[in-house]
Short mmCIF file of C-alpha atoms and ligand atoms in Angstrom, two decimals:
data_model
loop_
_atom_site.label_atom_id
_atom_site.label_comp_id
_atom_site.label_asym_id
_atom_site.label_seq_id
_atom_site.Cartn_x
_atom_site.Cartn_y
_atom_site.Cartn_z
CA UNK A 995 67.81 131.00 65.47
CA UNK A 996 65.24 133.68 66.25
CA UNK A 997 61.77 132.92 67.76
CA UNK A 998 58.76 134.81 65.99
CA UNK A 999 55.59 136.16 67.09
CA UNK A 1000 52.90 136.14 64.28
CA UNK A 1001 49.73 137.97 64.87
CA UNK A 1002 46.87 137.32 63.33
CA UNK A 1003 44.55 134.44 62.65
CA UNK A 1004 44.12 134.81 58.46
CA UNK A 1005 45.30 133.23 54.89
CA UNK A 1006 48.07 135.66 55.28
CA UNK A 1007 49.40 135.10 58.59
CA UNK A 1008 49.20 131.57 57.38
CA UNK A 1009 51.07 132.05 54.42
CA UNK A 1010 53.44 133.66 56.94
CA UNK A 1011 54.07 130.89 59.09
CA UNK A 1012 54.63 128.83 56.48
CA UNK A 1013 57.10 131.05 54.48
CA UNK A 1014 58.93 131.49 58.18
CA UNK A 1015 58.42 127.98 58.66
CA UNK A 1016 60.86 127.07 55.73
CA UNK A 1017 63.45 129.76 56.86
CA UNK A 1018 67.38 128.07 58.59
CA UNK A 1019 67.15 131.49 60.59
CA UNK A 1020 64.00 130.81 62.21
CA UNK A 1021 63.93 128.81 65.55
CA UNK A 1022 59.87 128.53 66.72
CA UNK A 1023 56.94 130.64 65.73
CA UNK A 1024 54.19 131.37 67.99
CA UNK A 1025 51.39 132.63 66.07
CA UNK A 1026 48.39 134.20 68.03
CA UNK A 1027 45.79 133.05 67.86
CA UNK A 1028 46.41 131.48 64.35
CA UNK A 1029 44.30 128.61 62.78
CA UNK A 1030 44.59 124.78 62.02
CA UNK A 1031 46.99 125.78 59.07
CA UNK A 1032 49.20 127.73 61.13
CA UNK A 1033 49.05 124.51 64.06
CA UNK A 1034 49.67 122.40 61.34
CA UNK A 1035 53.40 124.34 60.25
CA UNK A 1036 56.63 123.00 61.69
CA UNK A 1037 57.95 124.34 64.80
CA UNK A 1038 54.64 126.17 64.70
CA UNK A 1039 52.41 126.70 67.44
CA UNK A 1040 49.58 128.59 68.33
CA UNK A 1041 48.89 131.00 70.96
CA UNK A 1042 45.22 131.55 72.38
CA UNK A 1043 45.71 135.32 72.51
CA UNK A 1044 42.71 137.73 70.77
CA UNK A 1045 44.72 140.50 67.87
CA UNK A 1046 43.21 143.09 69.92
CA UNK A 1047 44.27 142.03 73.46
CA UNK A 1048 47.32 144.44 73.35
CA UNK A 1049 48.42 143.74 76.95
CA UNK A 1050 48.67 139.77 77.21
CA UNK A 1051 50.32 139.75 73.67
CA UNK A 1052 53.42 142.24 74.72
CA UNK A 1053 53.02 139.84 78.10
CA UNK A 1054 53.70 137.15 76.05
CA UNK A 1055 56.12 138.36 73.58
CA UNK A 1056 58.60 139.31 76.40
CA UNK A 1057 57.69 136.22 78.24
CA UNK A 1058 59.08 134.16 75.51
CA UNK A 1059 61.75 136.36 74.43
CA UNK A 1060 60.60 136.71 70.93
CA UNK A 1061 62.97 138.47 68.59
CA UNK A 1062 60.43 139.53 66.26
CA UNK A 1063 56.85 140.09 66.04
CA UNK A 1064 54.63 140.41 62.56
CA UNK A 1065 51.78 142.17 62.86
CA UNK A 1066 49.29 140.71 60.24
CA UNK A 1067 45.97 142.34 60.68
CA UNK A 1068 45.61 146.56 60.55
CA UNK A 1069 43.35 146.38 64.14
CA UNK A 1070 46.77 145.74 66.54
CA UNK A 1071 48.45 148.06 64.53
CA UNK A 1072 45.55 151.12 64.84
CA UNK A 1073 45.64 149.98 68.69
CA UNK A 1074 49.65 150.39 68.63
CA UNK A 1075 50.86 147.54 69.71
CA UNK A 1076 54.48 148.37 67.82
CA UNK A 1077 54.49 151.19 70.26
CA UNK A 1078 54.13 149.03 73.41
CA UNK A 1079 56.21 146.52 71.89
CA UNK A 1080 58.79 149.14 71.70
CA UNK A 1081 58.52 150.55 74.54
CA UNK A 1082 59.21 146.65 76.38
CA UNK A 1083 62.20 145.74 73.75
CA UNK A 1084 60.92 143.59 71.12
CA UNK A 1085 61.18 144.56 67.69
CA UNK A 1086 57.93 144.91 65.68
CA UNK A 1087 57.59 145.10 61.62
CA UNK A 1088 54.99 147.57 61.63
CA UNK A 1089 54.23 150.71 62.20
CA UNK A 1090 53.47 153.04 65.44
CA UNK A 1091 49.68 153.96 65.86
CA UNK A 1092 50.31 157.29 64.69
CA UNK A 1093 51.94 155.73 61.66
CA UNK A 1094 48.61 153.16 60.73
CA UNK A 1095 46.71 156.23 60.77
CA UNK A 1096 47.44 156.04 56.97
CA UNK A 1097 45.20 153.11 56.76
CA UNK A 1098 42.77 153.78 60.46
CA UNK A 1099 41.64 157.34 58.98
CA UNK A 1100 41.07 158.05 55.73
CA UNK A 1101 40.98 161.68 56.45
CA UNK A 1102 44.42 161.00 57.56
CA UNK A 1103 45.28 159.94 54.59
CA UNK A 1104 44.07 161.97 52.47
CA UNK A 1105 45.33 164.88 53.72
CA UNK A 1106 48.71 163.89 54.25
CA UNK A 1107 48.19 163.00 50.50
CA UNK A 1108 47.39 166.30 49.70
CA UNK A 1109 49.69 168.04 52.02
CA UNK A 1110 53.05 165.85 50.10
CA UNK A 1111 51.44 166.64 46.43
CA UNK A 1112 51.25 162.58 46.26
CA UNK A 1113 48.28 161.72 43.40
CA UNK A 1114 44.94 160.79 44.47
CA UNK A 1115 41.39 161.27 44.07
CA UNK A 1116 39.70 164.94 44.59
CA UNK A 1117 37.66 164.24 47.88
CA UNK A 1118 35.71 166.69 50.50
CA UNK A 1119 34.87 165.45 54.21
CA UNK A 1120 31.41 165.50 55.74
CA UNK A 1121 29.81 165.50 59.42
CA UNK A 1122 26.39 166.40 58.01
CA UNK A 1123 23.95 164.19 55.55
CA UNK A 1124 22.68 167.83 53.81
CA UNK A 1125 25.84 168.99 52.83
CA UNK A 1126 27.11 165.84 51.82
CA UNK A 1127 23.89 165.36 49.51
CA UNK A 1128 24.15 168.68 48.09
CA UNK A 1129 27.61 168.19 47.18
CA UNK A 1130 27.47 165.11 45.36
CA UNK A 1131 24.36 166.23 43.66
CA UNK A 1132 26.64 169.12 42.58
CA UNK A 1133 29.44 166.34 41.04
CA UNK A 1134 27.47 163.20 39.47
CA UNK A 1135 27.78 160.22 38.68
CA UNK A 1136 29.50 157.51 39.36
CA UNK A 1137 30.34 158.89 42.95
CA UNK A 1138 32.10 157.38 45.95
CA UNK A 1139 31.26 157.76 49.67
CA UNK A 1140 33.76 156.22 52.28
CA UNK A 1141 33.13 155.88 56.05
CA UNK A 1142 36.14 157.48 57.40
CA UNK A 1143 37.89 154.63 59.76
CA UNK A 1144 38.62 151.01 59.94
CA UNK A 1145 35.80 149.03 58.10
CA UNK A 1146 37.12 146.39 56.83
CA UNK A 1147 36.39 146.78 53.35
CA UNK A 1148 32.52 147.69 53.83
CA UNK A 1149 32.60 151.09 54.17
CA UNK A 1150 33.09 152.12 50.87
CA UNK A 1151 29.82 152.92 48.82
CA UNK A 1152 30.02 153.76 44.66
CA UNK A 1153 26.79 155.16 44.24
CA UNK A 1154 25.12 155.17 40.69
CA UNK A 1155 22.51 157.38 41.36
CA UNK A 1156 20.72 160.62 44.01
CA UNK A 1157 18.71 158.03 46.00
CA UNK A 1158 21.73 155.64 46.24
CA UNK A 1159 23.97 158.10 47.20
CA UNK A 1160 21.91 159.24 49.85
CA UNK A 1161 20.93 156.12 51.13
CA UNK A 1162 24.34 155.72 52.10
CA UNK A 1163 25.29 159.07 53.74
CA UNK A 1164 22.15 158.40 55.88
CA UNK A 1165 23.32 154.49 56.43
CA UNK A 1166 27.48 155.81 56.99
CA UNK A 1167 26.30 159.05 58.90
CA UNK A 1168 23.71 157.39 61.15
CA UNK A 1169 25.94 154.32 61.88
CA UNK A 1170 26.09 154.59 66.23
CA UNK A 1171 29.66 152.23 65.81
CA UNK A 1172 31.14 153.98 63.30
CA UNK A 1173 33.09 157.40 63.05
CA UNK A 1174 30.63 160.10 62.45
CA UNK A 1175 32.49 161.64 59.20
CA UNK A 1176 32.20 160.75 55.36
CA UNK A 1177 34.72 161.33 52.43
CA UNK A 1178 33.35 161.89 49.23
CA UNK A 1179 35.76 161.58 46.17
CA UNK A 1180 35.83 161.53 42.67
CA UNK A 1181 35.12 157.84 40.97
CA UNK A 1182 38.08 156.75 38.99
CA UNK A 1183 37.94 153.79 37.12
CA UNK A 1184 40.85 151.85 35.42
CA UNK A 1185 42.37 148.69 36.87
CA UNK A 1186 43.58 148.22 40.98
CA UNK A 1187 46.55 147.36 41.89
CA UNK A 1188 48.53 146.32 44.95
CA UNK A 1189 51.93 147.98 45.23
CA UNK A 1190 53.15 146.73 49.00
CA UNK A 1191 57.00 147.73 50.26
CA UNK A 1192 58.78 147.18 53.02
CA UNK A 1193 60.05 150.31 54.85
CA UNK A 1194 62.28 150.55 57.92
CA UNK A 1195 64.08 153.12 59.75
CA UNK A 1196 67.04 153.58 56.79
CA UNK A 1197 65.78 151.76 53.41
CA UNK A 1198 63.24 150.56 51.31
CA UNK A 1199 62.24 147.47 49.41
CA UNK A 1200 59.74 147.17 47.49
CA UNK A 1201 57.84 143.28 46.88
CA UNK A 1202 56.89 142.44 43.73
CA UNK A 1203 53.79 143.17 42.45
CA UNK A 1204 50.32 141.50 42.51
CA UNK A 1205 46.77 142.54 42.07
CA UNK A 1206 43.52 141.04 43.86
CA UNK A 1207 39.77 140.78 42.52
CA UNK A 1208 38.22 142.74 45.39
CA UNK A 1209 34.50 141.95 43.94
CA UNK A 1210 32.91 139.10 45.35
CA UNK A 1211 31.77 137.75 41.78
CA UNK A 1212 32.63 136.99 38.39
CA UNK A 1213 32.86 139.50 35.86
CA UNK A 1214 33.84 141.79 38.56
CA UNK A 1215 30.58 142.33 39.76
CA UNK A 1216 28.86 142.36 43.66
CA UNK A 1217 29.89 143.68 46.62
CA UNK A 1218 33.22 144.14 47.80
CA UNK A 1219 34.57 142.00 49.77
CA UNK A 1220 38.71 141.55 51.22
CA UNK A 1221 40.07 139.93 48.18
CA UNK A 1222 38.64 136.99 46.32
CA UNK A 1223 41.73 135.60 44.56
CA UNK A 1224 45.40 137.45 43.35
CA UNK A 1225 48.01 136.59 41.48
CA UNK A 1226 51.47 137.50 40.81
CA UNK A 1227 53.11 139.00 39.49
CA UNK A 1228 50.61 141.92 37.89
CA UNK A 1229 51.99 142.14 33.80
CA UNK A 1230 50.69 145.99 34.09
CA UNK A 1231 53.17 147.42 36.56
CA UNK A 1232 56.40 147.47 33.57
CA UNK A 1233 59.54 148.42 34.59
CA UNK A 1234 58.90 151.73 33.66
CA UNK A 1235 55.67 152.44 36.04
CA UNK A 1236 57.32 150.47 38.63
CA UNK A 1237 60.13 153.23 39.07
CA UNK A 1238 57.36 156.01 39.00
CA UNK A 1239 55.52 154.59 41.66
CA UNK A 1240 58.92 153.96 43.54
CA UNK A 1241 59.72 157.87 42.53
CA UNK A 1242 56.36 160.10 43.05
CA UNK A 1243 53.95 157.88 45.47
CA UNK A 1244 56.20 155.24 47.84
CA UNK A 1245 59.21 157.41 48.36
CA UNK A 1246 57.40 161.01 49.03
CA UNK A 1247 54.85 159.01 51.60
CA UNK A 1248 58.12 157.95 53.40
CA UNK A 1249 59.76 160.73 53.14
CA UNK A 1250 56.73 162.81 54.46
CA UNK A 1251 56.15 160.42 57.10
CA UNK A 1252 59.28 161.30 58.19
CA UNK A 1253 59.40 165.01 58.01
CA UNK A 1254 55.83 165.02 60.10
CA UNK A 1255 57.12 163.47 63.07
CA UNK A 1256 55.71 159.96 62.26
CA UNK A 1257 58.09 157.96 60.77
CA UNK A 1258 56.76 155.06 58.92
CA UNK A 1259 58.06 151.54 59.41
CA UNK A 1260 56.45 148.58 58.17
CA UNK A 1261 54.79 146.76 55.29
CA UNK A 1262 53.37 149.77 53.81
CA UNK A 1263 50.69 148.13 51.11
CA UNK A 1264 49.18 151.25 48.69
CA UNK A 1265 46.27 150.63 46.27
CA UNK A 1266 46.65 152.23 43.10
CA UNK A 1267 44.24 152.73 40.30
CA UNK A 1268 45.98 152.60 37.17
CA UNK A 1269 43.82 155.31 35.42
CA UNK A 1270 43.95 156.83 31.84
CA UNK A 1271 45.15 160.01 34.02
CA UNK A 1272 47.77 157.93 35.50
CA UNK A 1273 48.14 156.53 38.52
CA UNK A 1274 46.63 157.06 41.53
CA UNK A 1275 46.55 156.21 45.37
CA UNK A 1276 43.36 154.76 46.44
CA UNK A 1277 44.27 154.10 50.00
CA UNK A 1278 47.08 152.71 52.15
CA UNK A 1279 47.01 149.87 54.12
CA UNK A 1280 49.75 149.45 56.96
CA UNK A 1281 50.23 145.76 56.75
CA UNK A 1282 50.73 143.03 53.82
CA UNK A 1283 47.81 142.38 51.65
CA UNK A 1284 45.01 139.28 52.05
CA UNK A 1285 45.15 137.04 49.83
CA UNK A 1286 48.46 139.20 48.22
CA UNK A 1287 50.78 137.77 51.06
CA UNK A 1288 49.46 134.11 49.93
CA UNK A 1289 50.76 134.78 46.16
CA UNK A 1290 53.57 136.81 47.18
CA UNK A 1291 55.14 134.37 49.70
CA UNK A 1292 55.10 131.18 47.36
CA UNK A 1293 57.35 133.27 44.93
CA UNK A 1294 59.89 134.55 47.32
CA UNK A 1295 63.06 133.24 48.11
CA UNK A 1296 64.95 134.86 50.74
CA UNK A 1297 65.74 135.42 54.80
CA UNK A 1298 61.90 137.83 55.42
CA UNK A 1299 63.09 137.50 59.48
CA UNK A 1300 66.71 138.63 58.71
CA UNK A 1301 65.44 141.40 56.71
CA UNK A 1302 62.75 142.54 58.88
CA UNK A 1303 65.25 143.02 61.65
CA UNK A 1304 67.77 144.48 59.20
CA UNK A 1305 65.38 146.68 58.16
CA UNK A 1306 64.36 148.31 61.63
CA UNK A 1307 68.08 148.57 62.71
CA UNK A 1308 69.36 152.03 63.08
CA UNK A 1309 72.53 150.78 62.22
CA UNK A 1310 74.26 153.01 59.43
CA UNK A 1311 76.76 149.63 58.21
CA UNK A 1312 73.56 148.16 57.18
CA UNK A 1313 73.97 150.33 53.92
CA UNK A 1314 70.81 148.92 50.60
CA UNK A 1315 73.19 146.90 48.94
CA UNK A 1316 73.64 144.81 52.41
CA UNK A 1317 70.27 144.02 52.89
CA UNK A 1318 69.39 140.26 52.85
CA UNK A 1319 67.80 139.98 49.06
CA UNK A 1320 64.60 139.08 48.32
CA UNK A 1321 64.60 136.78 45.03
CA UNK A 1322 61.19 135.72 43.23
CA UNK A 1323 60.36 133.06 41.56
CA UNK A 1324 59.59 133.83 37.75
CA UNK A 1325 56.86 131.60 37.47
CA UNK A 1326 53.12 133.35 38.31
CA UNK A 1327 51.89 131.97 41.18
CA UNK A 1328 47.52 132.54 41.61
CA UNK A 1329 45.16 132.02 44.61
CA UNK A 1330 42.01 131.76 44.72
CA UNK A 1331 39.98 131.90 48.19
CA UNK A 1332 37.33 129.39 49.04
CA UNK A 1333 34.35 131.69 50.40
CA UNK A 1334 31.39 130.26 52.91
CA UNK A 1335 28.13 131.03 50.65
CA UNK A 1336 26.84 134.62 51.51
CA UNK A 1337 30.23 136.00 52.37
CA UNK A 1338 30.43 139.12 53.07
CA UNK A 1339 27.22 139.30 54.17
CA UNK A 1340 25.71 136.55 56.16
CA UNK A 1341 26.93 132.77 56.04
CA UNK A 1342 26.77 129.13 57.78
CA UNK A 1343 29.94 128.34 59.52
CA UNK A 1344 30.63 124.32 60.85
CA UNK A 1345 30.47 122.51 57.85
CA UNK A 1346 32.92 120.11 57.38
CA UNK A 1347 35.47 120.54 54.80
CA UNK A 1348 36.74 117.27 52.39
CA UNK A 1349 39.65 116.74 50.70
CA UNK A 1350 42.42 119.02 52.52
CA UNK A 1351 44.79 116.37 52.40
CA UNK A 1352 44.71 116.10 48.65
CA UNK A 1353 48.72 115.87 47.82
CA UNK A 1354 49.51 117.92 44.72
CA UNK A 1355 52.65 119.93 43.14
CA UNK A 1356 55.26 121.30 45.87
CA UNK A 1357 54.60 124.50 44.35
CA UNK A 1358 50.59 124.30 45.20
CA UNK A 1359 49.52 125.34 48.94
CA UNK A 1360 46.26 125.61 50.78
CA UNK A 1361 46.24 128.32 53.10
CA UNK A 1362 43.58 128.19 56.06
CA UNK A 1363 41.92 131.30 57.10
CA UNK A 1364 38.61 130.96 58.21
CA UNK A 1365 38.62 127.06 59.54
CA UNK A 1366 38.45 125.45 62.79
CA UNK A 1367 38.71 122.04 64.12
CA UNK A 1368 35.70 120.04 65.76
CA UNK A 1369 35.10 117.39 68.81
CA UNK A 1370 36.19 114.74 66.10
CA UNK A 1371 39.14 116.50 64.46
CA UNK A 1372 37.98 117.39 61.18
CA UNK A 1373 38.42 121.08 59.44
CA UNK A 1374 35.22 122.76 59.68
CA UNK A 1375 33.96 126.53 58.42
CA UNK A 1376 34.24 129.01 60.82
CA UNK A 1377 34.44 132.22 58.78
CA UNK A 1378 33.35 134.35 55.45
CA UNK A 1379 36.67 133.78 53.90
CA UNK A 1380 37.82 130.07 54.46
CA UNK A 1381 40.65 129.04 52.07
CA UNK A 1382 43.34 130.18 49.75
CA UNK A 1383 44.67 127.67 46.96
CA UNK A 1384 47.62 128.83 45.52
CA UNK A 1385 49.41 127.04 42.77
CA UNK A 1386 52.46 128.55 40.64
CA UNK A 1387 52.32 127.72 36.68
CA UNK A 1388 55.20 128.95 33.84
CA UNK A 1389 52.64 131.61 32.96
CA UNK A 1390 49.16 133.28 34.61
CA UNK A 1391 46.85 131.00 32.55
CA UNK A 1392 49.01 127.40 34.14
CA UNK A 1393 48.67 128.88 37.09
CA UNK A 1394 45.34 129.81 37.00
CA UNK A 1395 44.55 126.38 35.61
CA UNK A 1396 46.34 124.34 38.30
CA UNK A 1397 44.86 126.53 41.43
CA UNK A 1398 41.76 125.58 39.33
CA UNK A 1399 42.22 121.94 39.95
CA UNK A 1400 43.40 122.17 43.46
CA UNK A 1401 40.27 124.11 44.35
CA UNK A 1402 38.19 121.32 42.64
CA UNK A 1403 39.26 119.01 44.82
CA UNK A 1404 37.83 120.30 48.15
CA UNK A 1405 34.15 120.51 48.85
CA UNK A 1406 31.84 121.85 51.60
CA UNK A 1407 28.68 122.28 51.26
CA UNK A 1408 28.19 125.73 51.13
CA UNK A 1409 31.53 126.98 49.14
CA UNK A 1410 31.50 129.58 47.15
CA UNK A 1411 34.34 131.05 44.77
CA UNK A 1412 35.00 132.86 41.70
CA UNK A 1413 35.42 131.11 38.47
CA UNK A 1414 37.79 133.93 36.93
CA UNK A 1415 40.93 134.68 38.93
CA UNK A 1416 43.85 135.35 36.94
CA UNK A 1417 41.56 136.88 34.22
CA UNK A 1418 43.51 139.99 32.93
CA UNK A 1419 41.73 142.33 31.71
CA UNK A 1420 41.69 143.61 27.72
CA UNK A 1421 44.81 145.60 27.57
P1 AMP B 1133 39.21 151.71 49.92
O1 AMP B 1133 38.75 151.13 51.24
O2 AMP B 1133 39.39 153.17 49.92
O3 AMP B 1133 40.36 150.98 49.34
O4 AMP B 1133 38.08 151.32 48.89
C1 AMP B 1133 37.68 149.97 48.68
C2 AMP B 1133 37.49 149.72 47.22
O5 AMP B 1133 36.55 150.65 46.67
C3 AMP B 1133 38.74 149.90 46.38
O6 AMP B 1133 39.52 148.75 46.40
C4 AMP B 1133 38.14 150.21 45.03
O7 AMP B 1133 37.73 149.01 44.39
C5 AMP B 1133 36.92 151.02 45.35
N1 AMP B 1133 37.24 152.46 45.32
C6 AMP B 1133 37.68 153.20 46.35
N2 AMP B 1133 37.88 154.49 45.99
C7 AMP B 1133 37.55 154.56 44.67
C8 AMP B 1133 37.56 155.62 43.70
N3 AMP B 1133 37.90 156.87 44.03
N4 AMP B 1133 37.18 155.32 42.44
C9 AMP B 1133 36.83 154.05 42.11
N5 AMP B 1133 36.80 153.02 42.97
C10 AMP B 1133 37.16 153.26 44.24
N1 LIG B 1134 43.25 142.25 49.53
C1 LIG B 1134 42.99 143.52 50.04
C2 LIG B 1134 43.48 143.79 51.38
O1 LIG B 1134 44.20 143.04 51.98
O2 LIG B 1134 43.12 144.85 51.92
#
């Protein structure tokens, strides 16, 4: 029985502890600092450590003799804490700091894109607001301006127009936290994807495939925000565009990884834009998906600890075909995330939240993210992003239909969610 150390305090490490929770080969999981969902998992328990407090979580991990840690959130990871777990013996799924650089710097990224002939979106870098205006007054319309670093989804800017454009370069540019450099690239439009693998030392295996609504309203519209709903699987990854994206973007960013120096190792999580030119990397994130790991995990079937640790073994016997499988449920299984009012800009947090303990299907789950317990016990608020209800149907519209009716049945008073997950768009 192994003991695990989940990090991260989300819908996804929550969907985590749960999947673990189920597993024969999993003894107890300490998840830090987790959330009343991931208290609420057997032989669950949760650990009042902060992601970012690198130090007292290796302290613990060795303490305890954990035999493997999960790194949920990208923060850890761009502090390297898989490097200082290393370094004191306990295995880590996920990759070294140098590694997350794929996801901490875009310029990173984007070079490494370039250098390995992988597709993605023409792009310049800029330190200076004039040269980045002049540029994109050079390219047009639609145009999109990234801060270059971690920004949790808001740094990215798709500017309509001179004056919006510039707006932002002065806003990204003139940010004191932020890293003083810009990306400018080419808008692409067509539909997003989330294409997440799992790569160790040896092998590769890929998850199935989901996509998220990253636009905080219906119709695809408002700001973007982490993910207000997925599903999977995603009907418009065939067969056919599964093995390309296997072939020219997931193996050469591997295989590049490797030939740099950095070898990557990890849940390795790219976002593609399916594109009438093809397909495209938008960015890569170095860690499972939010709310993609909530749809993902009630559809697998399989031993995620034993192949985690398979997976970062060195050991040649451990050939592909030996690898602990992953199986997937056929049916579609859709979540839809439960939003405090104003998320992801400002919102109320404390509110109490009804009807949590509404029993439905085996199949239907409602992951905690942003929720905390008060004086009296009760689930309150306590973030943008506050549930995920997940239910599984035969097809994506009885899916979408029961998540639908699990979601109805829990108020607060300032919820907010989308009223199209699951809506695919006219092929
Ligand atoms: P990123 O942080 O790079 O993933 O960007 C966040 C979101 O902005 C993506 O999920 C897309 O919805 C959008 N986006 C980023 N880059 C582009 C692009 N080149 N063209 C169109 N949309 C983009
Ligand atoms: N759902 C998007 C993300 O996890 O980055």
């Amino acid at each position: 029985m192994k003991n695990v150390l989940i990090i991260g305090s989300g819908g996804r490490e929550h969907a985590l502890t749960w999947h673990l929770a189920k597993s024969p080969t999993v003894g107890h999981i300490f998840v830090a600092p987790g959330n009343p969902g991931t208290a609420n998992e057997p032989n669950a328990e949760n650990i009042a450590i902060k992601v970012t407090d690198i130090d007292a979580l290796c302290r613990f991990a060795q303490h305890k003799q954990i035999d493997l840690t999960i790194v949920g959130p990208e923060i850890p990871l761009s502090l390297g804490i898989a490097d200082h777990l290393q370094q004191v013996g306990i295995p880590c799924f996920g990759p070294s700091q140098k590694a997350a650089q794929l996801e901490s710097s875009k310029t990173f990224c984007k070079s490494f894109l370039q250098r390995h002939a992988i597709p993605t979106a023409s792009w310049q870098v800029f330190e200076q607001p004039d040269a980045a205006k002049d540029y994109v007054k050079q390219q047009g319309f639609p145009i999109v301006i990234k801060q270059d670093g971690l920004a949790a989804g808001k740094g990215v800017v798709i500017a309509q127009s001179q004056q919006e454009a510039d707006q932002a370069i002065d806003q990204l540019l003139g940010d004191r936290y932020a890293v003083k450099r810009i990306l400018i690239e080419d808008y692409l439009s067509g539909e997003e994807v989330s294409f997440i693998a799992m790569v160790g030392n040896r092998h590769i295996v890929p998850l199935a495939t989901t996509q998220d609504h990253k636009k905080r309203d219906d119709g695809d519209v408002g700001p973007n925000t982490g993910g207000m709903g997925a599903y999977s699987p995603a009907p418009i990854i065939t067969p056919e565009r599964h093995d390309w994206i296997m072939q020219h973007i997931i193996q050469p960013t591997v295989r590049g990884m490797r030939a740099e120096g950095i070898p990557y190792c990890g849940f390795l999580y790219a976002g593609l834009m399916v594109s009438d030119k093809g397909i495209v990397v938008l960015e890569y994130n170095c860690r499972l998906g939010d709310p993609e790991t909530q749809v993902l995990l009630s559809r697998l079937n399989g031993d995620l600890t034993t192949l985690c640790l398979q997976l970062l073994s060195d050991e040649p016997r451990i050939t592909q075909e030996a690898l602990t499988p992953l199986n997937w449920d056929t049916d579609t299984a859709l979540g839809i995330v439960m939003a405090s009012q104003g998320y992801p800009g400002t919102y109320t947090s404390g509110e109490i939240i009804q009807g949590l303990d509404a029993s439905g299907e085996p199949s239907h789950k409602i992951f905690h993210a942003g929720t905390a317990m008060n004086d009296n016990g009760q689930v309150i608020t306590a973030g943008g992003r506050v549930l995920c209800a997940v239910a599984q149907g035969r097809n994506i519209r009885i899916a979408q239909e029961k998540a639908y009716q699990l979601v109805k049945q829990i108020h607060w008073k300032h919820c907010y969610y989308r009223h199209d997950i699951g809506r695919l768009p006219p092929s």
